[in-house]
Coordinates of C-alpha atoms in Angstrom, one line a residue:
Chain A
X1 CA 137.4 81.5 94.6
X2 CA 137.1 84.0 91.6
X3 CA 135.4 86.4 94.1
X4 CA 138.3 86.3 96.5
X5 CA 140.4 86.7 93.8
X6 CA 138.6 89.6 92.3
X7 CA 138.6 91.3 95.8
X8 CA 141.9 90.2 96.4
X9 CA 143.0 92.2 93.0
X10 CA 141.2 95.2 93.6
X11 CA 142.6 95.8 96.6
X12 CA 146.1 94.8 95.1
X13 CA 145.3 97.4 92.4
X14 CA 144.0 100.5 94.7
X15 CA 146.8 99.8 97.0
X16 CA 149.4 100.4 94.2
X17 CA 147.2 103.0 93.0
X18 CA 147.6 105.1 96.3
X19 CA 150.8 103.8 96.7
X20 CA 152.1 104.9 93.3
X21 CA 150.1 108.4 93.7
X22 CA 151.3 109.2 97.1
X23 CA 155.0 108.7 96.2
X24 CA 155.0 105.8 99.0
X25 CA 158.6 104.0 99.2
X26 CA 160.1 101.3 101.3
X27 CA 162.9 103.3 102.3
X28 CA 164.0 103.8 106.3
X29 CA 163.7 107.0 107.7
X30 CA 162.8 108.9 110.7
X31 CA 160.4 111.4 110.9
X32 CA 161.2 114.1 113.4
X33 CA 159.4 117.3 113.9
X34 CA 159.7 121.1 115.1
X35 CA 163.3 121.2 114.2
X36 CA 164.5 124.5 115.1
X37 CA 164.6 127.6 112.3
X38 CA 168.3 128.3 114.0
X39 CA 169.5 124.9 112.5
X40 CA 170.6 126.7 109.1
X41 CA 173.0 129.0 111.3
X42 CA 173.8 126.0 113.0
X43 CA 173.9 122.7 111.5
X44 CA 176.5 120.8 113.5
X45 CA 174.0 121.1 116.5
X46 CA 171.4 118.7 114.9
X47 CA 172.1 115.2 115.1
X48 CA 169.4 113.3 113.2
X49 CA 167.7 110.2 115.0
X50 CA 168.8 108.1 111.6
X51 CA 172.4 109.0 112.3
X52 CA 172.1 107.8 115.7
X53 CA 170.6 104.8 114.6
X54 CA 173.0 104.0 112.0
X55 CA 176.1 104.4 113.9
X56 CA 175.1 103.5 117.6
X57 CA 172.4 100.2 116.9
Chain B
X1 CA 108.6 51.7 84.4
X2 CA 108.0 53.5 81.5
X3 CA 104.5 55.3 80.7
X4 CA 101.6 53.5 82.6
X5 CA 102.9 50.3 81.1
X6 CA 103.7 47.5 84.3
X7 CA 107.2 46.6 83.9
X8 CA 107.2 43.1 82.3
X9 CA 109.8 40.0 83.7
X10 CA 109.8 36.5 83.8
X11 CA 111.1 34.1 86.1
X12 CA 113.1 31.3 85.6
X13 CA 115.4 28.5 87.5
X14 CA 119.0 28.3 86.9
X15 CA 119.1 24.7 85.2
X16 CA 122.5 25.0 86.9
X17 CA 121.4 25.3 90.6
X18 CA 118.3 25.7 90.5
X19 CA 118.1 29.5 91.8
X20 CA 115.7 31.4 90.6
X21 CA 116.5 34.4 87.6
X22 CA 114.6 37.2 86.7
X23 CA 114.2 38.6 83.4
X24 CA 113.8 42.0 83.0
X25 CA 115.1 42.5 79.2
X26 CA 112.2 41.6 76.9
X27 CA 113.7 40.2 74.5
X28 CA 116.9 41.8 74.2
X29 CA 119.2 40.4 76.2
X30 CA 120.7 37.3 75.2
X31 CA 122.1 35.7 78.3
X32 CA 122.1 35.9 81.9
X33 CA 124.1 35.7 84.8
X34 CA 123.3 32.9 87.8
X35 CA 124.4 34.4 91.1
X36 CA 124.3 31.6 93.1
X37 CA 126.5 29.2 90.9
X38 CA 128.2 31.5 88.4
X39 CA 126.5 29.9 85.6
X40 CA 126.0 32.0 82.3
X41 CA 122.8 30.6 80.6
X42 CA 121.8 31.0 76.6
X43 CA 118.2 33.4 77.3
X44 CA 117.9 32.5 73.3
X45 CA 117.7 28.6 73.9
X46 CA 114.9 27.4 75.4
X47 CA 116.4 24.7 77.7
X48 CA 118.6 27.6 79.1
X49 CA 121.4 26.2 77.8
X50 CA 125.2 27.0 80.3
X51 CA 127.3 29.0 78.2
X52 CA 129.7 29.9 80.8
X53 CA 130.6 29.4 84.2
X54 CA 132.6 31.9 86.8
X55 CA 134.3 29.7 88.8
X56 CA 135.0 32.4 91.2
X57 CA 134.1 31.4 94.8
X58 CA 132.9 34.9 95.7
X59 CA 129.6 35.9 94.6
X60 CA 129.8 39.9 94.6
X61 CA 126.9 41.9 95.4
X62 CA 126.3 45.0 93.1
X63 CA 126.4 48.3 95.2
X64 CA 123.0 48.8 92.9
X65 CA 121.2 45.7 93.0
X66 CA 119.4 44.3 90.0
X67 CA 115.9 45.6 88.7
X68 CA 117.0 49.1 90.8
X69 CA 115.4 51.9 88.9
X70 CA 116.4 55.1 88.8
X71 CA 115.8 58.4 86.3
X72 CA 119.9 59.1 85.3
X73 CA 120.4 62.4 82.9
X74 CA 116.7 62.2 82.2
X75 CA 116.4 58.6 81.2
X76 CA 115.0 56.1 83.3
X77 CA 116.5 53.3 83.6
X78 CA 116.5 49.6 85.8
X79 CA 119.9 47.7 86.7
X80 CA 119.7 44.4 85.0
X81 CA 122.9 43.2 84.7
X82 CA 126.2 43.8 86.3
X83 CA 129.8 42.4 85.8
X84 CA 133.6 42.9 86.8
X85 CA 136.5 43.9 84.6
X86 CA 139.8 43.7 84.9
X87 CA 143.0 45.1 83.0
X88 CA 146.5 44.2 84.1
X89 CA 149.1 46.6 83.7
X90 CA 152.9 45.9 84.7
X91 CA 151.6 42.7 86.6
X92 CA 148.8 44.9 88.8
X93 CA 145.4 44.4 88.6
X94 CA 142.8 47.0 88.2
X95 CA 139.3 45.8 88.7
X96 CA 136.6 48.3 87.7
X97 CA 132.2 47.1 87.9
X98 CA 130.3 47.5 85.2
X99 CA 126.5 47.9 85.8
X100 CA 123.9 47.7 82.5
X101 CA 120.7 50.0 82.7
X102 CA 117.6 49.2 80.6
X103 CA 114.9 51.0 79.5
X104 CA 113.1 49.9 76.5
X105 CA 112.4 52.8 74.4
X106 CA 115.7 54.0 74.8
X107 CA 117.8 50.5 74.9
X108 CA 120.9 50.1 76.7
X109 CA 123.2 52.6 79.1
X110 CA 126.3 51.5 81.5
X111 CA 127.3 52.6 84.6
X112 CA 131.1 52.0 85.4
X113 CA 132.6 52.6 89.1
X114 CA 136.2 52.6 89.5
X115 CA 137.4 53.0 92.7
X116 CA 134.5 55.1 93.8
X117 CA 134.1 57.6 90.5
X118 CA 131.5 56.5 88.6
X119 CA 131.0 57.1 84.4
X120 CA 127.9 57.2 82.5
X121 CA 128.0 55.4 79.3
X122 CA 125.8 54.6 76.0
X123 CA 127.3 53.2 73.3
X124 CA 128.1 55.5 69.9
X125 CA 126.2 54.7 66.3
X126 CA 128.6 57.1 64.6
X127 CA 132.2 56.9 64.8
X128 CA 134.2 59.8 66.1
X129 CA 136.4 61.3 63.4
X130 CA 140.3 60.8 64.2
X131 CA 142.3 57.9 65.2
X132 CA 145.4 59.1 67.2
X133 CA 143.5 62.3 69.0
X134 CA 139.5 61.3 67.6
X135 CA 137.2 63.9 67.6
X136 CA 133.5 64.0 69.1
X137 CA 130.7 66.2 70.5
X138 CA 133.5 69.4 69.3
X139 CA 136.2 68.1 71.4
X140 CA 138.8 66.5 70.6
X141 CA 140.6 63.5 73.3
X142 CA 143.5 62.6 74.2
X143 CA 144.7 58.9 73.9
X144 CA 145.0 57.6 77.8
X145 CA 144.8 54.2 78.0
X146 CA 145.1 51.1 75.9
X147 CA 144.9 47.9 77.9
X148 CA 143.0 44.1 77.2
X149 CA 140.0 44.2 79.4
X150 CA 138.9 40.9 81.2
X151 CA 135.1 39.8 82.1
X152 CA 135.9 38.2 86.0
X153 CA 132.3 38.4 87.0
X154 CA 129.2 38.5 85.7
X155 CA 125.4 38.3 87.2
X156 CA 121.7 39.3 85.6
X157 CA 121.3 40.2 81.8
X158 CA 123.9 41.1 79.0
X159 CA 122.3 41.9 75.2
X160 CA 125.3 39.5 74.4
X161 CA 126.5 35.8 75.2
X162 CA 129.0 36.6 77.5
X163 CA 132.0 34.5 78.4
X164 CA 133.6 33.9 81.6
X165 CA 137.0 35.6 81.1
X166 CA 135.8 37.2 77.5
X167 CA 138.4 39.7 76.4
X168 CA 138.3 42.6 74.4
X169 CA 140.9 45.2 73.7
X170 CA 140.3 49.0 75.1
X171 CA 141.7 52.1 73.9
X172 CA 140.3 55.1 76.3
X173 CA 140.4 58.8 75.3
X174 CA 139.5 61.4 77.6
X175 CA 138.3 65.2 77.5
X176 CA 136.9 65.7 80.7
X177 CA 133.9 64.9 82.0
X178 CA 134.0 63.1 78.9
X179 CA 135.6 59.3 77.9
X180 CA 135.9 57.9 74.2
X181 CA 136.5 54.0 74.9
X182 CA 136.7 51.4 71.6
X183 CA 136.5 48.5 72.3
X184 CA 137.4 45.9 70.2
X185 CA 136.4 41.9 70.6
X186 CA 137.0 38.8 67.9
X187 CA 133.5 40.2 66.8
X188 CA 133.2 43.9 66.5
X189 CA 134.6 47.6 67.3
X190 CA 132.5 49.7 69.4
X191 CA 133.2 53.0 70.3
X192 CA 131.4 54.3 73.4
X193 CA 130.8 58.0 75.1
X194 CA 131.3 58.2 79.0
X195 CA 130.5 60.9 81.2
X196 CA 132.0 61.8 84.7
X197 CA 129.2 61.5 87.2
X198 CA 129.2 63.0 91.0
X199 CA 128.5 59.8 93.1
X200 CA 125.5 61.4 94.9
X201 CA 124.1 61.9 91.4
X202 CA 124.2 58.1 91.3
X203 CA 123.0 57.6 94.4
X204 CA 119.9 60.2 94.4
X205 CA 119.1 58.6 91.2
X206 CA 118.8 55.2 92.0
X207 CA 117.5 55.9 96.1
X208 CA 120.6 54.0 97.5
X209 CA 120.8 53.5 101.1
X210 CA 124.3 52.4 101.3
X211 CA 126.7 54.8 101.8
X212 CA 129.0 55.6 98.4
X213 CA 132.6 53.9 97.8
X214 CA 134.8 57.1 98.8
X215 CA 136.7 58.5 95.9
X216 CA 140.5 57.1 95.9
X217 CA 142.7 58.9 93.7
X218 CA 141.8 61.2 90.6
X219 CA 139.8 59.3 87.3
X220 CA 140.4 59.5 83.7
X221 CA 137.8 61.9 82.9
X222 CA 137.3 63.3 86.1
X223 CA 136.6 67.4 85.7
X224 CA 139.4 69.3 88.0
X225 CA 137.2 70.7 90.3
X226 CA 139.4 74.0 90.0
X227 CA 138.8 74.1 86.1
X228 CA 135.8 76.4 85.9
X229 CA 136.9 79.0 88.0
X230 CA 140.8 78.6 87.1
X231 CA 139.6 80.0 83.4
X232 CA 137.9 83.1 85.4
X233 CA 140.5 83.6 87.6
X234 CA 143.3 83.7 84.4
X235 CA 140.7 85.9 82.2
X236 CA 140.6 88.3 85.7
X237 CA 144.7 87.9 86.2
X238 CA 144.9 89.3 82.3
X239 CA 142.3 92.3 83.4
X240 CA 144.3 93.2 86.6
X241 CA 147.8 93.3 85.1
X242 CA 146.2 95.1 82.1
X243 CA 145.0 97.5 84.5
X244 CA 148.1 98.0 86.6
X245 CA 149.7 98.7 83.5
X246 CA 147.5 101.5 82.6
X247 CA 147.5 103.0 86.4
X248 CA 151.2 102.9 86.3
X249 CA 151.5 104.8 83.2
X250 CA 148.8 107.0 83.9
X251 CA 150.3 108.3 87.6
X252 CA 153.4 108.4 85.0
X253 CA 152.0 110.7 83.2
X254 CA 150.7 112.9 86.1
X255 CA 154.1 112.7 88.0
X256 CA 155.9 115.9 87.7
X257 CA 159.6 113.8 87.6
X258 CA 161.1 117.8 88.2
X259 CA 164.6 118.7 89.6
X260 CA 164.5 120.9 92.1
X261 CA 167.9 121.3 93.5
X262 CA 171.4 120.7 92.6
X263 CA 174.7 121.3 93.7
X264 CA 178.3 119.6 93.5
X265 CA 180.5 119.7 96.9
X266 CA 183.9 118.4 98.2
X267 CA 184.4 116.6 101.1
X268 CA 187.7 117.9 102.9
X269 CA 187.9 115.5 106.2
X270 CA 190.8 117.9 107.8
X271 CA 188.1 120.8 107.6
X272 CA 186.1 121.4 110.5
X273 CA 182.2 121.2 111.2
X274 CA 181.9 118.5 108.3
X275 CA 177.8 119.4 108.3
X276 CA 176.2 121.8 106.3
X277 CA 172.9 123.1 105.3
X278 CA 172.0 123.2 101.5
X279 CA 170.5 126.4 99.7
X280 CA 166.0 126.6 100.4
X281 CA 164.4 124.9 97.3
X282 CA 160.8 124.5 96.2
X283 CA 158.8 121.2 96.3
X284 CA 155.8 122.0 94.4
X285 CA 152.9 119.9 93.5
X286 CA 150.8 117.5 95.6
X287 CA 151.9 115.3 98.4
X288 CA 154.3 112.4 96.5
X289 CA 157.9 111.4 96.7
X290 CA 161.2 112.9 96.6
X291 CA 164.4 111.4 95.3
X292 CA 167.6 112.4 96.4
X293 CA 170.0 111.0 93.4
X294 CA 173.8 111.9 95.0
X295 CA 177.0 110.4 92.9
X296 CA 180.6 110.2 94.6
X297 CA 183.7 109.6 93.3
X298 CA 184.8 107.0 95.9
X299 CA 187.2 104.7 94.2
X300 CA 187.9 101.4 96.9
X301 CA 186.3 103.6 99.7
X302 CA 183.3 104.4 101.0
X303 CA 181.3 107.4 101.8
X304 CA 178.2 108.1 104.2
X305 CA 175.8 110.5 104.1
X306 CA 173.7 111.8 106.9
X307 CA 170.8 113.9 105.5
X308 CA 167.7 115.2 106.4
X309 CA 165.0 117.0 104.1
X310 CA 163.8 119.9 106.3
X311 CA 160.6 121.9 105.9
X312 CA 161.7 125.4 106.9
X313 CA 158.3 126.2 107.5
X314 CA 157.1 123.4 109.7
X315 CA 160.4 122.2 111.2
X316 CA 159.0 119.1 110.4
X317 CA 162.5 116.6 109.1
X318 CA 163.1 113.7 106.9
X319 CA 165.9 111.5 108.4
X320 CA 168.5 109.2 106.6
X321 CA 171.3 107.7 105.7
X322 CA 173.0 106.6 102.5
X323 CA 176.0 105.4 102.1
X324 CA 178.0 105.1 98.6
X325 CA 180.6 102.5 98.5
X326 CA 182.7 101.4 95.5
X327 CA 185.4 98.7 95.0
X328 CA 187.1 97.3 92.0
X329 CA 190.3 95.9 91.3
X330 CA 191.9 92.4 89.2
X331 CA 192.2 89.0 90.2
X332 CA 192.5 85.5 89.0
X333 CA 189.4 85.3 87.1
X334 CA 189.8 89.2 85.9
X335 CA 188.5 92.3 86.8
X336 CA 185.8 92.9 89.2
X337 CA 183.9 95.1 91.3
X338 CA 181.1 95.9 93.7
X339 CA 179.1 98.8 94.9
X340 CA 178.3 101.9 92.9
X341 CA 179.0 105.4 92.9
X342 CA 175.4 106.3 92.6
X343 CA 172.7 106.1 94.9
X344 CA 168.8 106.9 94.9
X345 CA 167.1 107.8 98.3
X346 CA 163.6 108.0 97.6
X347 CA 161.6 110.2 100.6
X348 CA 157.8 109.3 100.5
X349 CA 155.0 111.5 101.4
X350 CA 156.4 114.6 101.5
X351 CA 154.1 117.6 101.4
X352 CA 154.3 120.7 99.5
X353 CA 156.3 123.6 100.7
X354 CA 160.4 124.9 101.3
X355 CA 162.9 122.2 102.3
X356 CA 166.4 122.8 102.3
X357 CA 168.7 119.4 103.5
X358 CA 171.0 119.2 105.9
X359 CA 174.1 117.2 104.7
X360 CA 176.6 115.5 107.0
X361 CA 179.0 113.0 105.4
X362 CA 181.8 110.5 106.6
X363 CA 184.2 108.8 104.8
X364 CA 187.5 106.9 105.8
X365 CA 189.5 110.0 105.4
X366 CA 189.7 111.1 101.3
X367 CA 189.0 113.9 99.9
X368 CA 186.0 113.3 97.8
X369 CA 183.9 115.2 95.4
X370 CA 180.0 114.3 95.3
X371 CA 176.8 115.9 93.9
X372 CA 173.6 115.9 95.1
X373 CA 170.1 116.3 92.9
X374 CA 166.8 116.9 94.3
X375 CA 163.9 115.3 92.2
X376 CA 160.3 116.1 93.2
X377 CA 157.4 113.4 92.4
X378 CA 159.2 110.7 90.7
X379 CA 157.5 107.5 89.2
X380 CA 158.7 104.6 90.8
X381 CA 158.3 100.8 89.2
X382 CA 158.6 98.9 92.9
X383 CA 155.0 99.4 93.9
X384 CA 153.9 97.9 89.9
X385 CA 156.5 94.8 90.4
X386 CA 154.9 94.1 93.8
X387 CA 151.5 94.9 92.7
X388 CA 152.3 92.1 89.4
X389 CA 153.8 89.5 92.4
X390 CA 151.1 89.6 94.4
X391 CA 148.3 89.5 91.3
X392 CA 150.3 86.4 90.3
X393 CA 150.5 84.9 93.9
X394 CA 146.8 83.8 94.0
X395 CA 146.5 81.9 90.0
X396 CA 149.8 80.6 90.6
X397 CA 148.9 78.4 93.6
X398 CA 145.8 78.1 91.6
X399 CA 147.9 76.4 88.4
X400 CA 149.9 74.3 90.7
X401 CA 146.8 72.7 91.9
X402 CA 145.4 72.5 88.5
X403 CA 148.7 70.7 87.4
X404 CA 149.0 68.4 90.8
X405 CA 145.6 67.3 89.6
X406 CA 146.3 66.4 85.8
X407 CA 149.6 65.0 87.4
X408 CA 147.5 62.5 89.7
X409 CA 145.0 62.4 86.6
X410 CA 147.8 60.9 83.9
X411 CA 149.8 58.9 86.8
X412 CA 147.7 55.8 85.6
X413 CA 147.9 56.0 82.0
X414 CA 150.0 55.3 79.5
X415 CA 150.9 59.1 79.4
X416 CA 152.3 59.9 83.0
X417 CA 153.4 63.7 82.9
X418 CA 155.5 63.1 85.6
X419 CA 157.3 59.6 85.7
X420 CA 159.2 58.1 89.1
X421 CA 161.8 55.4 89.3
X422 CA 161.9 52.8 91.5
X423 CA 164.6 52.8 93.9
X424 CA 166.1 49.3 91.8
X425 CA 166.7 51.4 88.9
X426 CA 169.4 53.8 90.9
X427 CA 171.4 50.4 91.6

C-alpha cells in the first residue's frame, strides 16, 4: 500500500511537474498546420477548424 | 513441560459421577470443573467436596482441549481449565470462552475467544494509573465497555472456587492490540492486560487440527489492519503536497509571466470583412503556454471570438473560440448577473518563434469595443489543484476505511461513533 502510494505520488508529482513546465492546459483547440504566408493579406479566406466546429457541431 | 522436569498430574473421580479428572495444577488451583456432570469440586478438601453445579444440559467441548500445550509469546503454557462468560446488554446475550494456561514458573495466562478473535491475557500486579482514561505500558485507553460478566460454563481447573453463575463486574479499556479489563467480584479488583492475537498464532502454538472460528465482525482491541501503513501513507501525503508546493512555486519563479502584445479594437458589425490579422509579436523563451486575456464591453449581449495564434514562420496555427457574454439586470430578490466581460484562453505548448493572431468576432449586432493582451509563459494553479486532488484521492479512501473500521470497532460498546435507530423510534 505505501509503495503504490509512493509510486502513485511521484508520478502525480512529475506529471504536474511537466505539466506546469510545459505550459500544458485543458483548453480545446485545433492544431492546424502550413497555413499559408498570404493569410495576413488575406484573412477572411482562412476559416479555422475551431470555428467550424463551434458553429456547425 | 518445563526444563527436563515430567509434567506432574493426578487423577481423580468426580464423587459426582464418577468420571474421571485430571489435575494438572500442582497445587494451585483450587477447584475443578466435572465435564460429564457439571459438578464443580473443592481441589482444597479432600473428599472433593461439590461446590457448584452447571446445570446446563450441553457439555461444550473447548476448541483447545485440556492439558493442550503450546509455547504462546515465549511462554509455554498447558490448557487446564476453560469456562464460558456471558454479559447481557439491551436483553442480548454475548457469550465469549475463556481458556486458562499454566505453567508453573510463570503461573497463570488466559486465552479469551470472542466470536473468532482471540486475546492473550495475564493478570496485572500494578495498577494502571487513571480511572476514567487509565494509563499503562505508555498508552493511555479508552473506556469501552462496562457490563456484569456471568460464569455459564465451567470444566478443568480454576486457581479459585468458582461458582456456577459467579458474577463479577467488567469495565474494558482498549488501545489496540491492547485491552485494560477490571474486574471486580464481592472479593477483589483485578485489573488485567490483553493482547490481540492472529488466530493462526493460536493455532501454530497450540498444533490445532481443527480449523479456526472465522472472524465475525471487528473486536475491541483488534489492530486496524490499515493502521501501520495509514501513518506512512499520511507522513508521505504531507511530503507530496510539501513538494507540489515547492515545484509550483519554483516553475513560478522560472515562468517568464511577459506581455507580449496588446491592442484595443472596435467591432463595427455594418463594416465588411469582420476578420483581421493582428500586428507579428515575439514569443520568446522555451516551449510553455500562452494566455490570451481579451475584455469586452458587452453589456446583456454576447460576443464571440474566432482566433488563431499563427506561427509566421511555420504556418503551423492555434485554433479557438471564446466567447464573452455578460448579463445583469433587477428582479424580485435584487440585482443580479452572470457571465463576465473577461476571459482567459490559455494556448499550451507553444514553441518559440513569430505569431501574429488572426481575430474574427461575432456578436448579435452592437458595436463593441474589446482589447486583446498576449501573455507568454504564464503560471497556472489548475495542474497544482489536480495534482493536490489526486495526492488526496488515494489516503482519503484510505481514512474512510480506517474510520468504517473504528465505526464497526465501537458499534458494540458503550461508545458507538455512529448510533442507528430502530425503525419504532420514527413512529
Amino acid at each position: 500500500m505505501v509503495r503504490t502510494y509512493l509510486m502513485l505520488g511521484l508520478l502525480v508529482l512529475g506529471t504536474m511537474t511537466y505539466a506546469e513546465y510545459r505550459g500544458l492546459s485543458l483548453m480545446r483547440y485545433d492544431e492546424v498546420k502550413n497555413v499559408p504566408k498570404d493569410i495576413r493579406n488575406n484573412p477572411g479566406a482562412y476559416r479555422g477548424l475551431y470555428q467550424r466546429y463551434y458553429f456547425h457541431k | 513441560m518445563v526444563g527436563k522436569e515430567a509434567p506432574k498430574v493426578r487423577t481423580l473421580s468426580c464423587p459426582s459421577c464418577g468420571a474421571p479428572l485430571t489435575v494438572r495444577g500442582l497445587l494451585q488451583t483450587e477447584s475443578i470443573g466435572c465435564g460429564a456432570c457439571g459438578a464443580i469440586l473443592d481441589l482444597t478438601d479432600e473428599n472433593l467436596q461439590v461446590i457448584s453445579t452447571f446445570q446446563t444440559k450441553t457439555r461444550l467441548q473447548p476448541l483447545i482441549p485440556l492439558g493442550t500445550r503450546g509455547k504462546l509469546l515465549g511462554d509455554l503454557l498447558e490448557v487446564i481449565g476453560y469456562m464460558r462468560r456471558k454479559v447481557t446488554v439491551e436483553g442480548v446475550d454475548y457469550e465469549w470462552s475463556e481458556y486458562l494456561l499454566f505453567n508453573p514458573y510463570k503461573g497463570f495466562r488466559w486465552l479469551s475467544e470472542y466470536n473468532g478473535h482471540w486475546t492473550f491475557i495475564h493478570t496485572l500486579t500494578e495498577r494502571p494509573e487513571g480511572i476514567t482514561a487509565p494509563s499503562f505500558l505508555n498508552r493511555t485507553f479508552r473506556h469501552f465497555q462496562t457490563s456484569t460478566a456471568r460464569v455459564t460454563y465451567a470444566l478443568g481447573e480454576f486457581f479459585w472456587r468458582v461458582q456456577a453463575g459467579e458474577t463479577a463486574r467488567v469495565e474494558d479499556y482498549v488501545s489496540p492490540p491492547y485491552l485494560l479489563s477490571r474486574e471486580k467480584s464481592e472479593k477483589e479488583i483485578v485489573w488485567s492486560l490483553g493482547q490481540y492475537i492472529d488466530p493462526e498464532v493460536i493455532r501454530s502454538s497450540f498444533a490445532l487440527k481443527t480449523a479456526m472460528p472465522p472472524r465475525i465482525g471487528v473486536y475491541s482491541c483488534q489492530p486496524s489492519p490499515h493502521g501501520a501503513s495509514a501513518s506512512a501513507v499520511y507522513r508521505m501525503l504531507a511530503w507530496f503536497l510539501l513538494a507540489a508546493v515547492v515545484i509550483h512555486a519554483v516553475v513560478g519563479l522560472l515562468s517568464q509571466n511577459k506581455l507580449v502584445y496588446r491592442a484595443d479594437f472596435s467591432y463595427r458589425p455594418t463594416s465588411g470583412e469582420k476578420s483581421f490579422v493582428t500586428d507579428v509579436f515575439d514569443l520568446p523563451g522555451r516551449t510553455s503556454n500562452v494566455v490570451v486575456r481579451t475584455h469586452a464591453d458587452v453589456s446583456n449581449s454576447w460576443m464571440y471570438l474566432s482566433l488563431a495564434l499563427i506561427n509566421q514562420d511555420t504556418g503551423q496555427a492555434y485554433d479557438f473560440g471564446r466567447e464573452i457574454s455578460y448579463y445583469s439586470g433587477t428582479d424580485s430578490d435584487g440585482s443580479w448577473s452572470e457571465g463576465s466581460r473577461d476571459d482567459d484562453a490559455v494556448v499550451p505548448s507553444v514553441p518559440a518563434g513569430r505569431y501574429y493572431l488572426r481575430i474574427e468576432p461575432e456578436n448579435a449586432g452592437d458595436n463593441v469595443s474589446y482589447a486583446v493582451r498576449v501573455y507568454r509563459d504564464v503560471p497556472r494553479w489548475s495542474f497544482f489543484v489536480l495534482a493536490v486532488v489526486a495526492l488526496l484521492v488515494f489516503p482519503g479512501l484510505l481514512f474512510s476505511r480506517q474510520r468504517y473500521f473504528e465505526i464497526q470497532r465501537w458499534a458494540e460498546s458503550d461508545h458507538p461513533i455512529v448510533t442507528f435507530s430502530s425503525g419504532d423510534d420514527d413512529d
